[in-house]
Short mmCIF file of C-alpha atoms in Angstrom, two decimals:
data_model
loop_
_atom_site.label_atom_id
_atom_site.label_comp_id
_atom_site.label_asym_id
_atom_site.label_seq_id
_atom_site.Cartn_x
_atom_site.Cartn_y
_atom_site.Cartn_z
CA UNK L 69 178.29 50.67 100.92
CA UNK L 70 178.12 49.91 97.21
CA UNK L 71 175.53 52.03 95.42
CA UNK L 72 173.50 51.05 92.37
CA UNK L 73 174.69 52.13 88.92
CA UNK L 74 172.62 54.06 86.34
CA UNK L 75 171.68 50.89 84.51
CA UNK L 76 170.49 49.27 87.90
CA UNK L 77 168.47 52.33 88.69
CA UNK L 78 166.92 52.31 85.16
CA UNK L 79 166.03 48.72 85.42
CA UNK L 80 164.42 49.14 88.93
CA UNK L 81 162.45 52.13 87.61
CA UNK L 82 161.07 50.20 84.72
CA UNK L 83 160.32 47.31 86.97
CA UNK L 84 158.41 49.36 89.48
CA UNK L 85 156.44 51.17 86.59
CA UNK L 86 155.52 47.72 85.07
CA UNK L 87 154.36 46.47 88.47
CA UNK L 88 152.37 49.63 89.44
CA UNK L 89 151.01 50.79 86.12
CA UNK L 90 148.13 48.30 85.84
CA UNK L 91 146.97 49.20 89.33
CA UNK L 92 146.97 52.92 88.49
CA UNK L 93 145.15 52.34 85.28
CA UNK L 94 142.34 50.33 87.01
CA UNK L 95 142.10 53.04 89.78
CA UNK L 96 141.93 55.78 87.13
CA UNK L 97 139.34 54.02 84.92
CA UNK L 98 137.12 53.55 88.26
CA UNK L 99 136.71 57.30 88.31
CA UNK L 100 135.43 57.76 84.81
CA UNK L 101 131.97 59.28 84.30
CA UNK L 102 131.49 57.34 81.08
CA UNK L 103 129.31 54.22 80.74
CA UNK L 104 132.28 52.32 79.22
CA UNK L 105 135.80 51.65 79.84
CA UNK L 106 137.55 54.95 79.14
CA UNK L 107 141.10 56.18 79.53
CA UNK L 108 141.99 58.98 79.32
CA UNK L 109 138.64 60.43 80.52
CA UNK L 110 136.96 63.78 80.34
CA UNK L 111 136.60 64.10 84.11
CA UNK L 112 136.28 62.21 87.44
CA UNK L 113 133.20 61.02 88.92
CA UNK L 114 132.15 58.67 91.79
CA UNK L 115 129.32 57.24 89.59
CA UNK L 116 130.47 53.80 89.59
CA UNK L 117 131.42 53.65 93.28
CA UNK L 118 127.76 54.74 94.00
CA UNK L 119 126.60 51.91 91.63
CA UNK L 120 128.14 49.26 93.72
CA UNK L 121 125.44 49.76 96.26
CA UNK L 122 122.75 48.76 93.49
CA UNK L 123 124.63 45.27 93.23
CA UNK L 124 124.52 43.68 96.68
CA UNK L 125 125.97 40.51 95.15
CA UNK L 126 129.39 42.15 95.21
CA UNK L 127 129.12 43.24 98.76
CA UNK L 128 127.94 39.82 99.71
CA UNK L 129 130.73 38.05 97.81
CA UNK L 130 133.19 40.44 99.48
CA UNK L 131 132.14 39.10 102.85
CA UNK L 132 132.21 35.52 101.69
CA UNK L 133 135.74 36.09 100.56
CA UNK L 134 136.80 37.70 103.67
CA UNK L 135 135.32 35.01 105.87
CA UNK L 136 136.61 32.24 103.67
CA UNK L 137 140.11 33.68 103.56
CA UNK L 138 140.34 34.31 107.30
CA UNK L 139 138.86 30.94 108.33
CA UNK L 140 140.75 28.78 105.82
CA UNK L 141 144.04 30.51 106.67
CA UNK L 142 143.55 30.00 110.26
CA UNK L 143 142.66 26.28 110.01
CA UNK L 144 145.70 25.90 107.75
CA UNK L 145 147.84 27.54 110.42
CA UNK L 146 146.53 25.21 112.99
CA UNK L 147 148.01 22.35 111.05
CA UNK L 148 151.08 24.16 109.82
CA UNK L 149 152.45 25.06 113.26
CA UNK L 150 152.75 21.47 114.59
CA UNK L 151 153.87 20.24 111.20
CA UNK L 152 156.55 22.81 111.00
CA UNK L 153 157.76 22.17 114.40
CA UNK L 154 157.94 18.37 113.77
CA UNK L 155 159.88 18.74 110.51
CA UNK L 156 162.26 21.32 111.89
CA UNK L 157 163.12 19.48 115.11
CA UNK L 158 162.98 15.83 114.41
CA UNK L 159 164.82 13.45 112.07
CA UNK L 160 162.61 10.42 111.11
CA UNK L 161 162.23 8.20 108.30
CA UNK L 162 159.97 9.79 105.56
CA UNK L 163 160.50 13.20 106.73
CA UNK L 164 161.43 14.56 103.40
CA UNK L 165 158.69 12.71 101.72
CA UNK L 166 156.22 14.09 104.18
CA UNK L 167 157.33 17.60 103.66
CA UNK L 168 156.99 17.19 99.85
CA UNK L 169 153.52 15.81 100.43
CA UNK L 170 152.60 18.87 102.39
CA UNK L 171 153.98 21.15 99.71
CA UNK L 172 152.52 19.16 96.66
CA UNK L 173 149.38 21.43 96.19
CA UNK L 174 151.86 24.05 94.92
CA UNK L 175 152.80 21.72 91.97
CA UNK L 176 149.22 20.90 90.75
CA UNK L 177 147.43 23.39 88.58
CA UNK L 178 144.50 24.98 90.19
CA UNK L 179 142.32 24.04 87.20
CA UNK L 180 143.14 20.41 87.88
CA UNK L 181 142.38 20.82 91.63
CA UNK L 182 139.11 22.49 90.91
CA UNK L 183 137.84 19.70 88.64
CA UNK L 184 139.05 17.13 91.06
CA UNK L 185 137.44 18.88 94.13
CA UNK L 186 134.25 19.39 92.10
CA UNK L 187 133.97 15.71 91.39
CA UNK L 188 134.92 14.66 95.05
CA UNK L 189 132.61 17.18 96.83
CA UNK L 190 129.65 16.22 94.40
CA UNK L 191 130.13 12.58 95.21
CA UNK L 192 130.26 13.37 98.89
CA UNK L 193 127.09 15.51 98.83
CA UNK L 194 128.87 18.84 99.62
CA UNK L 195 128.87 20.35 96.08
CA UNK L 196 128.26 24.02 96.30
CA UNK L 197 128.60 24.32 100.07
CA UNK L 198 130.65 26.74 102.10
CA UNK L 199 132.25 23.77 103.93
CA UNK L 200 133.54 22.40 100.58
CA UNK L 201 135.20 25.80 99.95
CA UNK L 202 136.73 25.98 103.32
CA UNK L 203 138.30 22.38 102.88
CA UNK L 204 139.50 23.12 99.47
CA UNK L 205 141.03 26.46 100.42
CA UNK L 206 142.73 24.90 103.36
CA UNK L 207 144.42 22.50 101.09
CA UNK L 208 145.65 25.07 98.62
CA UNK L 209 146.92 27.64 101.36
CA UNK L 210 148.46 25.14 103.61
CA UNK L 211 151.86 25.06 101.79
CA UNK L 212 152.02 28.95 102.09
CA UNK L 213 151.51 28.78 105.87
CA UNK L 214 153.85 25.86 106.22
CA UNK L 215 156.78 27.41 104.32
CA UNK L 216 156.95 30.56 106.30
CA UNK L 217 156.29 28.87 109.71
CA UNK L 218 158.82 26.24 108.80
CA UNK L 219 161.49 28.85 108.06
CA UNK L 220 160.88 30.56 111.35
CA UNK L 221 160.95 27.23 113.26
CA UNK L 222 164.15 26.12 111.57
CA UNK L 223 166.00 29.42 112.59
CA UNK L 224 164.70 29.29 116.08
CA UNK L 225 167.28 29.20 118.97
CA UNK L 226 166.51 25.99 120.85
CA UNK L 227 168.73 26.96 123.92
CA UNK L 228 165.94 29.37 124.98
CA UNK L 229 163.53 26.44 125.12
CA UNK L 230 166.07 24.28 127.06
CA UNK L 231 166.54 27.05 129.57
CA UNK L 232 162.66 27.29 130.02
CA UNK L 233 162.58 23.43 130.44
CA UNK L 234 165.40 23.60 133.04
CA UNK L 235 163.37 26.22 134.90
CA UNK L 236 160.32 23.73 135.11
CA UNK L 237 158.27 24.96 132.34
CA UNK L 238 155.61 22.22 131.11
CA UNK L 239 154.77 21.49 127.53
CA UNK L 240 151.99 23.96 127.12
CA UNK L 241 153.72 26.70 128.97
CA UNK L 242 156.90 26.08 126.97
CA UNK L 243 154.84 26.44 123.65
CA UNK L 244 152.71 29.41 124.83
CA UNK L 245 155.39 31.43 126.61
CA UNK L 246 158.61 30.51 124.62
CA UNK L 247 158.12 28.67 121.24
CA UNK L 248 155.17 30.59 119.94
CA UNK L 249 156.72 34.00 120.57
CA UNK L 250 159.87 33.04 118.85
CA UNK L 251 158.00 31.84 115.69
CA UNK L 252 155.36 34.45 115.87
CA UNK L 253 156.70 36.47 112.89
CA UNK L 254 156.64 33.36 110.60
CA UNK L 255 153.28 32.39 111.87
CA UNK L 256 151.75 35.90 111.20
CA UNK L 257 153.45 36.19 107.69
CA UNK L 258 152.29 32.69 106.89
CA UNK L 259 148.66 33.53 107.85
CA UNK L 260 148.80 36.76 105.85
CA UNK L 261 150.14 34.90 102.72
CA UNK L 262 147.61 32.21 103.02
CA UNK L 263 144.86 34.65 103.47
CA UNK L 264 145.95 36.59 100.37
CA UNK L 265 145.94 33.42 98.36
CA UNK L 266 142.59 32.34 99.57
CA UNK L 267 140.93 35.57 98.96
CA UNK L 268 142.48 35.96 95.53
CA UNK L 269 141.87 32.61 94.16
CA UNK L 270 139.61 32.17 91.10
CA UNK L 271 140.76 29.50 88.96
CA UNK L 272 139.91 26.61 91.55
CA UNK L 273 137.03 28.49 93.32
CA UNK L 274 135.08 28.99 90.21
CA UNK L 275 134.42 25.20 90.01
CA UNK L 276 133.16 25.09 93.66
CA UNK L 277 131.25 28.32 94.18
CA UNK L 278 127.42 28.31 93.99
CA UNK L 279 124.79 30.99 94.29
CA UNK L 280 125.16 32.19 97.87
CA UNK L 281 128.77 31.02 98.22
CA UNK L 282 130.38 33.10 95.32
CA UNK L 283 133.60 34.68 96.27
CA UNK L 284 134.48 38.24 95.02
CA UNK L 285 136.87 37.07 92.20
CA UNK L 286 134.11 34.63 91.03
CA UNK L 287 131.50 37.34 91.08
CA UNK L 288 133.75 39.66 89.20
CA UNK L 289 134.58 37.07 86.63
CA UNK L 290 130.92 36.21 86.19
CA UNK L 291 130.05 39.89 85.78
CA UNK L 292 132.52 40.70 83.07
CA UNK L 293 131.27 37.85 81.03
CA UNK L 294 127.99 39.71 80.37
CA UNK L 295 128.96 43.39 81.10
CA UNK L 296 131.58 45.70 79.73
CA UNK L 297 131.47 48.76 81.96
CA UNK L 298 133.75 50.41 84.68
CA UNK L 299 131.89 48.71 87.73
CA UNK L 300 134.41 46.03 88.10
CA UNK L 301 137.13 48.61 88.11
CA UNK L 302 135.46 50.49 90.97
CA UNK L 303 135.09 47.27 92.95
CA UNK L 304 138.86 46.51 92.35
CA UNK L 305 139.79 50.10 93.40
CA UNK L 306 137.86 49.58 96.64
CA UNK L 307 139.65 46.34 97.25
CA UNK L 308 143.09 48.17 96.59
CA UNK L 309 142.14 50.92 98.99
CA UNK L 310 141.20 48.31 101.71
CA UNK L 311 144.26 46.43 101.24
CA UNK L 312 146.52 49.61 101.40
CA UNK L 313 144.64 50.53 104.59
CA UNK L 314 145.25 47.18 106.09
CA UNK L 315 148.96 47.40 105.25
CA UNK L 316 149.29 50.81 106.66
CA UNK L 317 147.65 49.62 109.92
CA UNK L 318 149.84 46.45 110.05
CA UNK L 319 152.96 48.52 109.58
CA UNK L 320 151.85 51.01 112.22
CA UNK L 321 151.01 48.50 114.94
CA UNK L 322 153.33 45.53 114.13
CA UNK L 323 155.82 46.27 111.32
CA UNK L 324 155.88 45.18 107.70
CA UNK L 325 159.40 44.20 108.06
CA UNK L 326 158.64 41.75 110.74
CA UNK L 327 155.88 40.16 108.52
CA UNK L 328 157.70 40.16 105.18
CA UNK L 329 161.35 39.53 106.42
CA UNK L 330 160.33 37.49 109.54
CA UNK L 331 162.28 39.63 111.88
CA UNK L 332 161.63 39.15 115.38
CA UNK L 333 161.77 41.73 118.30
CA UNK L 334 164.70 43.80 119.20
CA UNK L 335 167.45 41.28 120.09
CA UNK L 336 169.89 43.90 121.00
CA UNK L 337 168.62 44.51 124.48
#
């Protein structure tokens, strides 16, 4: 097995530091006792974490983001699974054009999408509604769910399905007992990536959110326009802690390698 040389190790170390340093700085600033952004700090305090309780807007925005991300990624997945199976299995006229259409939201800047959605939903009488947010987020996260599900469907062993059909399995039974378990790693990773994209989106959502439907990134953006204090860093630190906890639980009960690399179950048995 070939080992990395000194230059490669130095490059990887610098890369990891550059990626992790901003997160560490945000978490350190969140514990400052000062009333302003300060690093280094004279001590550590939970002052700004307690302050979050005085701003229920952040807590409400977190639940809005959580519900919006979970629902929009689930709806996107309901469309992505049949679309991925159709594109992976069949050869038909316009197949490549259809796949390009499904992935086209990746090529359009979110600012342009936000302005277009704002105009469309306002004309349709849905401006500022949660339904408008769901529809918009389904459109922008659909390509992420489709790509990973399509990768799993393309690499699926069709002989297992043929064996199930030869044994008398019907269409629904075939999908539920054979097809879905085979593409499940891609489905789960597609849902996770779509959820992250929806939860984190600001550029488009800021055009569509209204009082009562503000997501957490939008609420944080509006707060820092008028305030310069460590409250936003404490909110960010809480989100980072929740994310790390979720990843640890996911790795413990399912396995991050299966989600990130699309690995299935143990095939050596």
